[in-house]
PDB file of C-alpha atoms in Angstrom:
ATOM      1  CA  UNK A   1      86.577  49.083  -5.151  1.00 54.00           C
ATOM      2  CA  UNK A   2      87.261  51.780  -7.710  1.00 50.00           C
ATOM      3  CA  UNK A   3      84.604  52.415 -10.353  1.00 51.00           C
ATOM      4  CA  UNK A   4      84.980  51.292 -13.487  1.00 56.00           C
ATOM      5  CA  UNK A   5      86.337  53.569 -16.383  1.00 53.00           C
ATOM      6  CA  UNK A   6      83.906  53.042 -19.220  1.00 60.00           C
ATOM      7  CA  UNK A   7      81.165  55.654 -19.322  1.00 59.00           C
ATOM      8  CA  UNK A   8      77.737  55.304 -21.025  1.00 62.00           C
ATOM      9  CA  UNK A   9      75.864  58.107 -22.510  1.00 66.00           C
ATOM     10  CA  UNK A  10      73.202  59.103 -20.136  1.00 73.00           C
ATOM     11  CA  UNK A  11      73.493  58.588 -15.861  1.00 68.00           C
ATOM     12  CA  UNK A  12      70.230  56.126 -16.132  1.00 68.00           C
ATOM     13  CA  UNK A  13      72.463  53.463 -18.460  1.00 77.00           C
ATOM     14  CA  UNK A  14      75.856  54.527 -15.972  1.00 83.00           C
ATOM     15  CA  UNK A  15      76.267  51.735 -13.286  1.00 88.00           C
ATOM     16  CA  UNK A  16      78.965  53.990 -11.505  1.00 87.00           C
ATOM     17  CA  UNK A  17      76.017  56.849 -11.340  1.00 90.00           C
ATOM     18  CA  UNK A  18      75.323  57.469  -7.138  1.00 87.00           C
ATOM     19  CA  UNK A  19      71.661  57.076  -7.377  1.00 89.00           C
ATOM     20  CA  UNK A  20      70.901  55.656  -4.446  1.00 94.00           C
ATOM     21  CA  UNK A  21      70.335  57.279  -0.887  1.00 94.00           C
ATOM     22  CA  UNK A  22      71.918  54.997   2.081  1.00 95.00           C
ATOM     23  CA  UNK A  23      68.252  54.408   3.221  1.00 96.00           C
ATOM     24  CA  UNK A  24      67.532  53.112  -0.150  1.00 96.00           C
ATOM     25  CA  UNK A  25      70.230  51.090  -0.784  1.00 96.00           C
ATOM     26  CA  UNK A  26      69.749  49.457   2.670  1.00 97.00           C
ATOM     27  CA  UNK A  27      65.836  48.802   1.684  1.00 97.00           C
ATOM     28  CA  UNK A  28      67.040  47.221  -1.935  1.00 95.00           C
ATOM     29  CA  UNK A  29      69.332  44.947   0.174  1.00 96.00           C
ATOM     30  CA  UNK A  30      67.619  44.192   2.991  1.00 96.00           C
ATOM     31  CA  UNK A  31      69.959  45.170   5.072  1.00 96.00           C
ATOM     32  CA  UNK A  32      70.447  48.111   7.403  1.00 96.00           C
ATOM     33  CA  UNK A  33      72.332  51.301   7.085  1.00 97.00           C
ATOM     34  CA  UNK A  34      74.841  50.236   9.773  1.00 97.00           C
ATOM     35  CA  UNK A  35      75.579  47.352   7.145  1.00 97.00           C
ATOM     36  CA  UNK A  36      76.534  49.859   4.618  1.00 97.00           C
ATOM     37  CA  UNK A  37      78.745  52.252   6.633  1.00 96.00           C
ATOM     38  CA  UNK A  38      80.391  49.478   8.580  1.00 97.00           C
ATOM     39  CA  UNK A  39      81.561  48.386   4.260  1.00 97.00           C
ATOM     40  CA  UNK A  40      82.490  52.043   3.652  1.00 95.00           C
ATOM     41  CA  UNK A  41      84.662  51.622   7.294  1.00 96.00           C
ATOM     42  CA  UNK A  42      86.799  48.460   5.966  1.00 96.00           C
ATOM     43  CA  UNK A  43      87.142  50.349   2.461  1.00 95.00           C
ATOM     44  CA  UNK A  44      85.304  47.542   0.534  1.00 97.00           C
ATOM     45  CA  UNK A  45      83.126  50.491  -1.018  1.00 95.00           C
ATOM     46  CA  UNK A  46      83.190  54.326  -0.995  1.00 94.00           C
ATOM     47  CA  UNK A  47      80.191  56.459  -2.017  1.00 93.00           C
ATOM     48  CA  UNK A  48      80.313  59.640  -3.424  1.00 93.00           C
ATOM     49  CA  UNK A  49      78.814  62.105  -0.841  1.00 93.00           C
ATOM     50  CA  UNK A  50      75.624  64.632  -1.907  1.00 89.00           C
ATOM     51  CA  UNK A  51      76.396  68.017  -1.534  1.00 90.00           C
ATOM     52  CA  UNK A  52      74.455  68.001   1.841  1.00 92.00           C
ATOM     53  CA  UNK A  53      77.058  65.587   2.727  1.00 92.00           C
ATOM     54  CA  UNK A  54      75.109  62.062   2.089  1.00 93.00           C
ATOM     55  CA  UNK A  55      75.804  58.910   1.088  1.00 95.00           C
ATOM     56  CA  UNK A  56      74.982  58.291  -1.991  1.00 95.00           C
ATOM     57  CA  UNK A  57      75.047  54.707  -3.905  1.00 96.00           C
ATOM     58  CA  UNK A  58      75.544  53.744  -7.047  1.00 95.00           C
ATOM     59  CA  UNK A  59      74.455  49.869  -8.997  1.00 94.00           C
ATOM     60  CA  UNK A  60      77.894  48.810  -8.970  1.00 94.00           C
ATOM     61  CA  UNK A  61      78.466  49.261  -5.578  1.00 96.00           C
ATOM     62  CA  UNK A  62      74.858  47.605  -4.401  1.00 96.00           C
ATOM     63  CA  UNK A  63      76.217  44.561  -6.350  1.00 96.00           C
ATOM     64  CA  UNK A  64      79.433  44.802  -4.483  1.00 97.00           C
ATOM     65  CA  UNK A  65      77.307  45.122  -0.967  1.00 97.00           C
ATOM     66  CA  UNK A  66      74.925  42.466  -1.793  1.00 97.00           C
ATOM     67  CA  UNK A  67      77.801  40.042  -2.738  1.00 98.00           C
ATOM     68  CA  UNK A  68      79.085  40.947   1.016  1.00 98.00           C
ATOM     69  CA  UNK A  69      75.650  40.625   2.877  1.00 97.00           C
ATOM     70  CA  UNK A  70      75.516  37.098   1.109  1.00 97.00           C
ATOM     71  CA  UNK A  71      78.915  36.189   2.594  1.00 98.00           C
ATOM     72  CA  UNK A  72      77.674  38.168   5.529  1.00 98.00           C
ATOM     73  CA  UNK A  73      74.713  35.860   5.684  1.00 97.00           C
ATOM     74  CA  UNK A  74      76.664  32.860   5.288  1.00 98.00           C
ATOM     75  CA  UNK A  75      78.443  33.313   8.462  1.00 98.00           C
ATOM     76  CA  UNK A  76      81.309  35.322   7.594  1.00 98.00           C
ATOM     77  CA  UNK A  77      82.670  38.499   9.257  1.00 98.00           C
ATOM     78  CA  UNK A  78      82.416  41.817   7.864  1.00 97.00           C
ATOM     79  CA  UNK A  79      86.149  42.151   7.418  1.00 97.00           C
ATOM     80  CA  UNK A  80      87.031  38.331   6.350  1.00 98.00           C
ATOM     81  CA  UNK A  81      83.795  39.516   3.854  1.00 98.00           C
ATOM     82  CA  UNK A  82      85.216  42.455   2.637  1.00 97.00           C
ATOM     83  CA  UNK A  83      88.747  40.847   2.097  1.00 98.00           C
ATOM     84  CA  UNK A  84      87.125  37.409   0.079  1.00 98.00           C
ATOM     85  CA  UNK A  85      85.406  40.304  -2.109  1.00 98.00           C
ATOM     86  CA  UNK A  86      88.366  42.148  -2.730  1.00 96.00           C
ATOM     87  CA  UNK A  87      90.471  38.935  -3.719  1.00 97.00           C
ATOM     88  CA  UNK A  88      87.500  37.461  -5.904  1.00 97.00           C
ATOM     89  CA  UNK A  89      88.097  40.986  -7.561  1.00 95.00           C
ATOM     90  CA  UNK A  90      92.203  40.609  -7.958  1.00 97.00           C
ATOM     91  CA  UNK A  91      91.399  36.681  -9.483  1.00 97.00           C
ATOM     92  CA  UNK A  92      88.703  37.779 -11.670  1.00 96.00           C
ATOM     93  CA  UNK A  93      91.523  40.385 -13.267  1.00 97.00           C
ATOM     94  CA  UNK A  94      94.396  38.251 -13.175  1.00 97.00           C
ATOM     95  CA  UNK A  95      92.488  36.035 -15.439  1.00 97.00           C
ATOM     96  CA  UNK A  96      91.564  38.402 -17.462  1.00 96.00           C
ATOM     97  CA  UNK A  97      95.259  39.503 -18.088  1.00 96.00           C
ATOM     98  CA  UNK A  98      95.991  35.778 -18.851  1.00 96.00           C
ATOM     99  CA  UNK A  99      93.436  35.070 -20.992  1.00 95.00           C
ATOM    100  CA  UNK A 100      94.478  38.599 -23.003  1.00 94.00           C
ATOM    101  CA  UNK A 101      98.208  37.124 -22.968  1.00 94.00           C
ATOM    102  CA  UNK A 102      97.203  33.645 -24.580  1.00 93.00           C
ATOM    103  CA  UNK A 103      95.375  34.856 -27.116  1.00 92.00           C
ATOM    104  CA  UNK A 104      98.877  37.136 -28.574  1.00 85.00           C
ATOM    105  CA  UNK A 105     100.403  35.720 -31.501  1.00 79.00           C
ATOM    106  CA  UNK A 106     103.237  32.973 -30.572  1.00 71.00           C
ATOM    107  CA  UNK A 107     106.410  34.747 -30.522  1.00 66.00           C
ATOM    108  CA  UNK A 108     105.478  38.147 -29.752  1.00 63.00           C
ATOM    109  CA  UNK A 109     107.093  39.213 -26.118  1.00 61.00           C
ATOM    110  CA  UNK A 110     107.282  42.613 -24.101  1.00 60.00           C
ATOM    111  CA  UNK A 111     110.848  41.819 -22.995  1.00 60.00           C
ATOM    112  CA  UNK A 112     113.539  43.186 -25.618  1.00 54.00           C
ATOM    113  CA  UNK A 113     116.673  40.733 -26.595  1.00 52.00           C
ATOM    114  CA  UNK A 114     120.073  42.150 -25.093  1.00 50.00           C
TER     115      UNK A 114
END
């Protein structure tokens, strides 16, 4: 998942910020490294790499890896995880864009009269 565009101010208050280490990201979900890389292998999440060449994590991708450990958990695979996650993520937009489109003024369109 790509991060999100909106900065804040400072990289405490930025949930796109790599904070997080792989070990600690594992510890804050329970869950092992292997986890982690194995969601970085079916391109569910990508951390930014340290300049030693580390994983590093930031909040918005933790959320994004603990939503997948629960489906994990649940009895899902990895991959069938990491594709419900990724379609949760294309609905969740969609209705966005079609809740932005009903609230337009009636009679307003995009498409120009020939």
């Amino acid at each position: 998942m790509p991060p999100r565009s909106t900065r804040p101010a400072t990289p405490l208050d930025d949930d796109d910020y790599p904070a997080y280490t792989m070990g600690r990201a594992a510890d804050m979900l329970g869950t092992t490294p292997a986890f982690l890389r194995s969601l970085g292998e079916h391109r569910l999440i990508t951390p930014l790499r340290s300049e030693g060449g580390h994983r590093r994590y930031s909040r918005y991708q933790l959320r994004i890896a603990a939503r997948a450990r629960e489906l994990v958990d649940a009895g899902t695979a990895v991959d069938a995880a990491c594709r419900i996650i990724v379609l949760e993520d294309q609905l969740e937009e969609a209705q966005r864009i079609n809740e932005q489109l009903r609230q337009r003024p009636a009679g307003h369109s995009d498409k120009t009269d020939a």
